[in-house]
Amino acid sequence: NFFGKIFKKLLKNDSLTPLDMWSYGLIHYFMMNYSIEKSLYWFDKVLEQGETADAFAYWKTRIQKMKLLSQLGKDEENILEQQKCIDSNPDDVNEYCLLLAAYIFAECYEEAYNEFQKAVAKFPDEWKLYIHVGDICKSLKKYDEAFKYWDKAEELGTTFMDGKYAKASCYEDLGEYEKAYKTWSELTEILLSKGYDVEAEMPKNQAKLCLEKLNN
């Protein structure tokens, strides 16, 4: 806190010397490493308890740890480790979803698409696979396919209307603000009808932004 106050004062006065800048960067470097160590520590604490303690937290932690390791340059290790997990648990669709995620984080989209084809042959009615392949197709700029797969996911029934969120976001990225506005608005109405007022704020705000872009 002491050093933070000093640097805030220097920043406010625009009086940082090159040595100050290096020192300030170094502080953040150490903070980054500390945060990484703490993240991995707590992720591993969740994983030690296993899926039976809290399945939702377990699988969320698995994918978040994988994403962090990807950001640390460990994509190859992620993919190899996940392939081993599938060998050990060939009947768990979540393991296949994590393999797709590993390829997506590594930006190996063609490989991810090929793995989806293998997985969907084994699990044709698992909506999670269709959400992932929709994201893969979006990255490959195969937008028609992406929307088809997200629609398929919603047809099968997603947990949090994942397909609608993906479609709304993609429409916005493509500059199709009318379609984005409509989809964000649909999400808002559904969430409000279920009493999820807080959750409805995000799609409501996105719909508002899209409407503003349409009117400009």
PDB file of C-alpha atoms in Angstrom:
ATOM      1  CA  ASN A   1       0.000   0.000   0.000  1.00  0.00           C
ATOM      2  CA  PHE A   2       2.857   2.361   0.841  1.00  0.00           C
ATOM      3  CA  PHE A   3       4.546   1.850  -2.530  1.00  0.00           C
ATOM      4  CA  GLY A   4       1.171   1.973  -4.248  1.00  0.00           C
ATOM      5  CA  LYS A   5       0.480   5.417  -2.829  1.00  0.00           C
ATOM      6  CA  ILE A   6       3.902   6.658  -3.929  1.00  0.00           C
ATOM      7  CA  PHE A   7       3.434   5.438  -7.488  1.00  0.00           C
ATOM      8  CA  LYS A   8      -0.117   6.781  -7.677  1.00  0.00           C
ATOM      9  CA  LYS A   9       1.222  10.196  -6.722  1.00  0.00           C
ATOM     10  CA  LEU A  10       3.997   9.959  -9.333  1.00  0.00           C
ATOM     11  CA  LEU A  11       1.518   8.837 -11.969  1.00  0.00           C
ATOM     12  CA  LYS A  12      -0.875  11.649 -11.137  1.00  0.00           C
ATOM     13  CA  ASN A  13       1.931  14.185 -11.478  1.00  0.00           C
ATOM     14  CA  ASP A  14       3.299  12.491 -14.603  1.00  0.00           C
ATOM     15  CA  SER A  15       6.733  12.466 -12.993  1.00  0.00           C
ATOM     16  CA  LEU A  16       7.855   8.852 -13.366  1.00  0.00           C
ATOM     17  CA  THR A  17      11.527   8.418 -14.251  1.00  0.00           C
ATOM     18  CA  PRO A  18      12.618   5.449 -16.395  1.00  0.00           C
ATOM     19  CA  LEU A  19      13.780   3.721 -13.202  1.00  0.00           C
ATOM     20  CA  ASP A  20      10.385   4.392 -11.595  1.00  0.00           C
ATOM     21  CA  MET A  21       8.647   2.868 -14.612  1.00  0.00           C
ATOM     22  CA  TRP A  22      10.832  -0.227 -14.399  1.00  0.00           C
ATOM     23  CA  SER A  23      10.148  -0.535 -10.666  1.00  0.00           C
ATOM     24  CA  TYR A  24       6.406  -0.102 -11.172  1.00  0.00           C
ATOM     25  CA  GLY A  25       6.417  -2.738 -13.897  1.00  0.00           C
ATOM     26  CA  LEU A  26       8.416  -5.063 -11.646  1.00  0.00           C
ATOM     27  CA  ILE A  27       5.857  -4.726  -8.843  1.00  0.00           C
ATOM     28  CA  HIS A  28       3.111  -5.797 -11.250  1.00  0.00           C
ATOM     29  CA  TYR A  29       5.300  -8.641 -12.501  1.00  0.00           C
ATOM     30  CA  PHE A  30       5.616  -9.994  -8.962  1.00  0.00           C
ATOM     31  CA  MET A  31       1.899  -9.453  -8.375  1.00  0.00           C
ATOM     32  CA  MET A  32       1.138 -11.388 -11.552  1.00  0.00           C
ATOM     33  CA  ASN A  33       3.239 -14.364 -10.478  1.00  0.00           C
ATOM     34  CA  TYR A  34       1.735 -14.297  -7.004  1.00  0.00           C
ATOM     35  CA  SER A  35      -1.782 -14.265  -8.487  1.00  0.00           C
ATOM     36  CA  ILE A  36      -0.975 -17.152 -10.829  1.00  0.00           C
ATOM     37  CA  GLU A  37       0.361 -19.239  -7.947  1.00  0.00           C
ATOM     38  CA  LYS A  38      -2.706 -18.476  -5.826  1.00  0.00           C
ATOM     39  CA  SER A  39      -5.087 -19.230  -8.728  1.00  0.00           C
ATOM     40  CA  LEU A  40      -3.491 -22.616  -9.353  1.00  0.00           C
ATOM     41  CA  TYR A  41      -3.456 -23.373  -5.633  1.00  0.00           C
ATOM     42  CA  TRP A  42      -7.186 -22.767  -5.230  1.00  0.00           C
ATOM     43  CA  PHE A  43      -8.090 -24.429  -8.520  1.00  0.00           C
ATOM     44  CA  ASP A  44      -6.224 -27.523  -7.357  1.00  0.00           C
ATOM     45  CA  LYS A  45      -8.033 -27.417  -3.984  1.00  0.00           C
ATOM     46  CA  VAL A  46     -11.335 -27.667  -5.865  1.00  0.00           C
ATOM     47  CA  LEU A  47     -10.071 -30.499  -8.061  1.00  0.00           C
ATOM     48  CA  GLU A  48      -8.773 -32.421  -5.051  1.00  0.00           C
ATOM     49  CA  GLN A  49     -12.335 -32.616  -3.729  1.00  0.00           C
ATOM     50  CA  GLY A  50     -13.514 -34.133  -6.992  1.00  0.00           C
ATOM     51  CA  GLU A  51     -16.703 -33.946  -8.978  1.00  0.00           C
ATOM     52  CA  THR A  52     -18.878 -35.417  -6.241  1.00  0.00           C
ATOM     53  CA  ALA A  53     -18.341 -32.402  -3.946  1.00  0.00           C
ATOM     54  CA  ASP A  54     -19.792 -29.948  -6.497  1.00  0.00           C
ATOM     55  CA  ALA A  55     -20.008 -31.007 -10.129  1.00  0.00           C
ATOM     56  CA  PHE A  56     -20.655 -27.506 -11.462  1.00  0.00           C
ATOM     57  CA  ALA A  57     -17.660 -26.010  -9.625  1.00  0.00           C
ATOM     58  CA  TYR A  58     -15.474 -28.973 -10.586  1.00  0.00           C
ATOM     59  CA  TRP A  59     -15.969 -28.673 -14.336  1.00  0.00           C
ATOM     60  CA  LYS A  60     -15.838 -24.869 -14.274  1.00  0.00           C
ATOM     61  CA  THR A  61     -12.513 -25.139 -12.451  1.00  0.00           C
ATOM     62  CA  ARG A  62     -11.152 -27.697 -14.919  1.00  0.00           C
ATOM     63  CA  ILE A  63     -11.776 -25.405 -17.887  1.00  0.00           C
ATOM     64  CA  GLN A  64     -10.586 -22.259 -16.076  1.00  0.00           C
ATOM     65  CA  LYS A  65      -7.327 -23.930 -15.049  1.00  0.00           C
ATOM     66  CA  MET A  66      -6.864 -25.105 -18.634  1.00  0.00           C
ATOM     67  CA  LYS A  67      -7.377 -21.544 -19.903  1.00  0.00           C
ATOM     68  CA  LEU A  68      -4.832 -20.188 -17.438  1.00  0.00           C
ATOM     69  CA  LEU A  69      -2.275 -22.824 -18.448  1.00  0.00           C
ATOM     70  CA  SER A  70      -2.940 -21.953 -22.093  1.00  0.00           C
ATOM     71  CA  GLN A  71      -2.156 -18.308 -21.345  1.00  0.00           C
ATOM     72  CA  LEU A  72       1.111 -19.545 -19.818  1.00  0.00           C
ATOM     73  CA  GLY A  73       2.041 -21.252 -23.086  1.00  0.00           C
ATOM     74  CA  LYS A  74       1.082 -24.789 -22.088  1.00  0.00           C
ATOM     75  CA  ASP A  75      -1.339 -25.603 -24.910  1.00  0.00           C
ATOM     76  CA  GLU A  76       0.446 -28.773 -25.970  1.00  0.00           C
ATOM     77  CA  GLU A  77       0.449 -30.049 -22.392  1.00  0.00           C
ATOM     78  CA  ASN A  78      -3.259 -29.230 -22.088  1.00  0.00           C
ATOM     79  CA  ILE A  79      -4.121 -31.215 -25.211  1.00  0.00           C
ATOM     80  CA  LEU A  80      -1.998 -34.239 -24.293  1.00  0.00           C
ATOM     81  CA  GLU A  81      -3.332 -34.286 -20.734  1.00  0.00           C
ATOM     82  CA  GLN A  82      -6.921 -34.046 -21.927  1.00  0.00           C
ATOM     83  CA  GLN A  83      -6.435 -36.878 -24.401  1.00  0.00           C
ATOM     84  CA  LYS A  84      -5.272 -39.002 -21.454  1.00  0.00           C
ATOM     85  CA  CYS A  85      -8.388 -37.988 -19.516  1.00  0.00           C
ATOM     86  CA  ILE A  86     -10.576 -39.208 -22.390  1.00  0.00           C
ATOM     87  CA  ASP A  87      -8.705 -42.509 -22.448  1.00  0.00           C
ATOM     88  CA  SER A  88      -9.484 -42.873 -18.735  1.00  0.00           C
ATOM     89  CA  ASN A  89     -13.105 -41.658 -18.987  1.00  0.00           C
ATOM     90  CA  PRO A  90     -14.342 -42.487 -22.500  1.00  0.00           C
ATOM     91  CA  ASP A  91     -18.018 -42.253 -21.538  1.00  0.00           C
ATOM     92  CA  ASP A  92     -17.961 -38.748 -20.054  1.00  0.00           C
ATOM     93  CA  VAL A  93     -18.947 -36.067 -22.563  1.00  0.00           C
ATOM     94  CA  ASN A  94     -17.435 -33.365 -20.347  1.00  0.00           C
ATOM     95  CA  GLU A  95     -13.969 -34.746 -21.050  1.00  0.00           C
ATOM     96  CA  TYR A  96     -14.575 -34.406 -24.797  1.00  0.00           C
ATOM     97  CA  CYS A  97     -15.809 -30.837 -24.287  1.00  0.00           C
ATOM     98  CA  LEU A  98     -12.582 -30.041 -22.449  1.00  0.00           C
ATOM     99  CA  LEU A  99     -10.540 -31.461 -25.318  1.00  0.00           C
ATOM    100  CA  LEU A 100     -12.396 -29.153 -27.714  1.00  0.00           C
ATOM    101  CA  ALA A 101     -11.699 -26.278 -25.327  1.00  0.00           C
ATOM    102  CA  ALA A 102      -7.990 -27.174 -25.233  1.00  0.00           C
ATOM    103  CA  TYR A 103      -7.815 -26.959 -29.023  1.00  0.00           C
ATOM    104  CA  ILE A 104      -9.825 -23.725 -29.051  1.00  0.00           C
ATOM    105  CA  PHE A 105      -7.498 -22.095 -26.499  1.00  0.00           C
ATOM    106  CA  ALA A 106      -4.576 -23.205 -28.679  1.00  0.00           C
ATOM    107  CA  GLU A 107      -6.349 -21.690 -31.732  1.00  0.00           C
ATOM    108  CA  CYS A 108      -6.184 -25.093 -33.464  1.00  0.00           C
ATOM    109  CA  TYR A 109      -9.677 -24.778 -34.879  1.00  0.00           C
ATOM    110  CA  GLU A 110      -9.467 -27.347 -37.667  1.00  0.00           C
ATOM    111  CA  GLU A 111      -8.206 -29.945 -35.191  1.00  0.00           C
ATOM    112  CA  ALA A 112     -10.999 -28.959 -32.814  1.00  0.00           C
ATOM    113  CA  TYR A 113     -13.591 -29.400 -35.561  1.00  0.00           C
ATOM    114  CA  ASN A 114     -12.243 -32.879 -36.361  1.00  0.00           C
ATOM    115  CA  GLU A 115     -12.439 -33.842 -32.678  1.00  0.00           C
ATOM    116  CA  PHE A 116     -16.022 -32.614 -32.566  1.00  0.00           C
ATOM    117  CA  GLN A 117     -16.937 -34.998 -35.391  1.00  0.00           C
ATOM    118  CA  LYS A 118     -15.590 -37.914 -33.346  1.00  0.00           C
ATOM    119  CA  ALA A 119     -17.317 -36.763 -30.170  1.00  0.00           C
ATOM    120  CA  VAL A 120     -20.726 -36.082 -31.720  1.00  0.00           C
ATOM    121  CA  ALA A 121     -20.770 -39.565 -33.251  1.00  0.00           C
ATOM    122  CA  LYS A 122     -20.558 -40.892 -29.688  1.00  0.00           C
ATOM    123  CA  PHE A 123     -22.774 -38.260 -28.032  1.00  0.00           C
ATOM    124  CA  PRO A 124     -25.234 -37.003 -30.694  1.00  0.00           C
ATOM    125  CA  ASP A 125     -27.656 -35.423 -28.210  1.00  0.00           C
ATOM    126  CA  GLU A 126     -25.265 -33.511 -25.942  1.00  0.00           C
ATOM    127  CA  TRP A 127     -25.904 -29.777 -26.297  1.00  0.00           C
ATOM    128  CA  LYS A 128     -22.504 -28.795 -24.856  1.00  0.00           C
ATOM    129  CA  LEU A 129     -20.724 -30.208 -27.911  1.00  0.00           C
ATOM    130  CA  TYR A 130     -22.855 -28.061 -30.223  1.00  0.00           C
ATOM    131  CA  ILE A 131     -22.040 -24.899 -28.269  1.00  0.00           C
ATOM    132  CA  HIS A 132     -18.323 -25.618 -28.611  1.00  0.00           C
ATOM    133  CA  VAL A 133     -18.490 -26.441 -32.318  1.00  0.00           C
ATOM    134  CA  GLY A 134     -20.506 -23.286 -32.909  1.00  0.00           C
ATOM    135  CA  ASP A 135     -17.643 -21.313 -31.356  1.00  0.00           C
ATOM    136  CA  ILE A 136     -15.169 -23.274 -33.476  1.00  0.00           C
ATOM    137  CA  CYS A 137     -17.092 -22.511 -36.669  1.00  0.00           C
ATOM    138  CA  LYS A 138     -17.261 -18.833 -35.709  1.00  0.00           C
ATOM    139  CA  SER A 139     -13.468 -18.771 -35.399  1.00  0.00           C
ATOM    140  CA  LEU A 140     -13.228 -20.455 -38.812  1.00  0.00           C
ATOM    141  CA  LYS A 141     -15.620 -17.795 -40.184  1.00  0.00           C
ATOM    142  CA  LYS A 142     -18.153 -20.519 -41.033  1.00  0.00           C
ATOM    143  CA  TYR A 143     -20.975 -18.415 -39.655  1.00  0.00           C
ATOM    144  CA  ASP A 144     -23.898 -20.306 -41.192  1.00  0.00           C
ATOM    145  CA  GLU A 145     -22.649 -23.500 -39.585  1.00  0.00           C
ATOM    146  CA  ALA A 146     -22.064 -21.732 -36.278  1.00  0.00           C
ATOM    147  CA  PHE A 147     -25.666 -20.511 -36.082  1.00  0.00           C
ATOM    148  CA  LYS A 148     -26.936 -23.944 -37.111  1.00  0.00           C
ATOM    149  CA  TYR A 149     -25.041 -25.604 -34.274  1.00  0.00           C
ATOM    150  CA  TRP A 150     -26.093 -23.011 -31.683  1.00  0.00           C
ATOM    151  CA  ASP A 151     -29.711 -23.533 -32.758  1.00  0.00           C
ATOM    152  CA  LYS A 152     -29.216 -27.282 -32.363  1.00  0.00           C
ATOM    153  CA  ALA A 153     -27.894 -26.746 -28.846  1.00  0.00           C
ATOM    154  CA  GLU A 154     -30.979 -24.699 -27.921  1.00  0.00           C
ATOM    155  CA  GLU A 155     -33.220 -27.318 -29.506  1.00  0.00           C
ATOM    156  CA  LEU A 156     -31.670 -29.954 -27.226  1.00  0.00           C
ATOM    157  CA  GLY A 157     -31.945 -27.626 -24.236  1.00  0.00           C
ATOM    158  CA  THR A 158     -29.036 -25.697 -22.727  1.00  0.00           C
ATOM    159  CA  THR A 159     -28.519 -24.791 -19.074  1.00  0.00           C
ATOM    160  CA  PHE A 160     -28.331 -20.994 -19.388  1.00  0.00           C
ATOM    161  CA  MET A 161     -29.563 -20.345 -22.947  1.00  0.00           C
ATOM    162  CA  ASP A 162     -25.932 -20.608 -24.020  1.00  0.00           C
ATOM    163  CA  GLY A 163     -26.841 -20.813 -27.693  1.00  0.00           C
ATOM    164  CA  LYS A 164     -28.818 -17.565 -27.594  1.00  0.00           C
ATOM    165  CA  TYR A 165     -25.959 -15.746 -25.883  1.00  0.00           C
ATOM    166  CA  ALA A 166     -23.540 -17.049 -28.509  1.00  0.00           C
ATOM    167  CA  LYS A 167     -25.823 -15.988 -31.368  1.00  0.00           C
ATOM    168  CA  ALA A 168     -26.430 -12.508 -29.965  1.00  0.00           C
ATOM    169  CA  SER A 169     -22.708 -11.952 -29.461  1.00  0.00           C
ATOM    170  CA  CYS A 170     -21.871 -13.203 -32.950  1.00  0.00           C
ATOM    171  CA  TYR A 171     -24.516 -11.013 -34.593  1.00  0.00           C
ATOM    172  CA  GLU A 172     -22.991  -8.050 -32.784  1.00  0.00           C
ATOM    173  CA  ASP A 173     -19.460  -8.990 -33.870  1.00  0.00           C
ATOM    174  CA  LEU A 174     -20.688  -9.212 -37.466  1.00  0.00           C
ATOM    175  CA  GLY A 175     -22.292  -5.776 -37.265  1.00  0.00           C
ATOM    176  CA  GLU A 176     -25.797  -7.236 -37.674  1.00  0.00           C
ATOM    177  CA  TYR A 177     -27.174  -4.992 -34.954  1.00  0.00           C
ATOM    178  CA  GLU A 178     -30.860  -5.499 -35.726  1.00  0.00           C
ATOM    179  CA  LYS A 179     -30.564  -9.264 -35.236  1.00  0.00           C
ATOM    180  CA  ALA A 180     -28.326  -8.750 -32.227  1.00  0.00           C
ATOM    181  CA  TYR A 181     -30.844  -6.330 -30.690  1.00  0.00           C
ATOM    182  CA  LYS A 182     -33.671  -8.794 -31.224  1.00  0.00           C
ATOM    183  CA  THR A 183     -31.761 -11.702 -29.683  1.00  0.00           C
ATOM    184  CA  TRP A 184     -30.486  -9.707 -26.683  1.00  0.00           C
ATOM    185  CA  SER A 185     -34.051  -8.465 -26.127  1.00  0.00           C
ATOM    186  CA  GLU A 186     -35.417 -12.024 -26.230  1.00  0.00           C
ATOM    187  CA  LEU A 187     -32.860 -13.065 -23.635  1.00  0.00           C
ATOM    188  CA  THR A 188     -33.802 -10.124 -21.433  1.00  0.00           C
ATOM    189  CA  GLU A 189     -37.493 -10.984 -21.570  1.00  0.00           C
ATOM    190  CA  ILE A 190     -36.879 -14.660 -20.780  1.00  0.00           C
ATOM    191  CA  LEU A 191     -34.657 -13.858 -17.810  1.00  0.00           C
ATOM    192  CA  LEU A 192     -37.086 -11.280 -16.409  1.00  0.00           C
ATOM    193  CA  SER A 193     -39.978 -13.717 -16.785  1.00  0.00           C
ATOM    194  CA  LYS A 194     -38.031 -16.197 -14.648  1.00  0.00           C
ATOM    195  CA  GLY A 195     -37.265 -13.610 -11.986  1.00  0.00           C
ATOM    196  CA  TYR A 196     -33.573 -13.246 -12.894  1.00  0.00           C
ATOM    197  CA  ASP A 197     -33.513  -9.464 -12.724  1.00  0.00           C
ATOM    198  CA  VAL A 198     -29.762  -9.182 -12.066  1.00  0.00           C
ATOM    199  CA  GLU A 199     -28.858 -11.606 -14.854  1.00  0.00           C
ATOM    200  CA  ALA A 200     -31.108  -9.692 -17.236  1.00  0.00           C
ATOM    201  CA  GLU A 201     -29.059  -6.511 -16.893  1.00  0.00           C
ATOM    202  CA  MET A 202     -26.269  -7.637 -19.222  1.00  0.00           C
ATOM    203  CA  PRO A 203     -28.443  -8.580 -22.233  1.00  0.00           C
ATOM    204  CA  LYS A 204     -30.611  -5.522 -21.546  1.00  0.00           C
ATOM    205  CA  ASN A 205     -27.565  -3.241 -21.750  1.00  0.00           C
ATOM    206  CA  GLN A 206     -26.293  -5.005 -24.880  1.00  0.00           C
ATOM    207  CA  ALA A 207     -29.692  -4.583 -26.545  1.00  0.00           C
ATOM    208  CA  LYS A 208     -29.583  -0.888 -25.705  1.00  0.00           C
ATOM    209  CA  LEU A 209     -26.097  -0.527 -27.243  1.00  0.00           C
ATOM    210  CA  CYS A 210     -27.220  -2.306 -30.409  1.00  0.00           C
ATOM    211  CA  LEU A 211     -30.265  -0.065 -30.686  1.00  0.00           C
ATOM    212  CA  GLU A 212     -28.055   3.017 -30.352  1.00  0.00           C
ATOM    213  CA  LYS A 213     -25.838   1.739 -33.171  1.00  0.00           C
ATOM    214  CA  LEU A 214     -28.887   1.116 -35.334  1.00  0.00           C
ATOM    215  CA  ASN A 215     -30.107   4.673 -34.779  1.00  0.00           C
ATOM    216  CA  ASN A 216     -26.747   6.330 -35.512  1.00  0.00           C
TER     217      ASN A 216
END
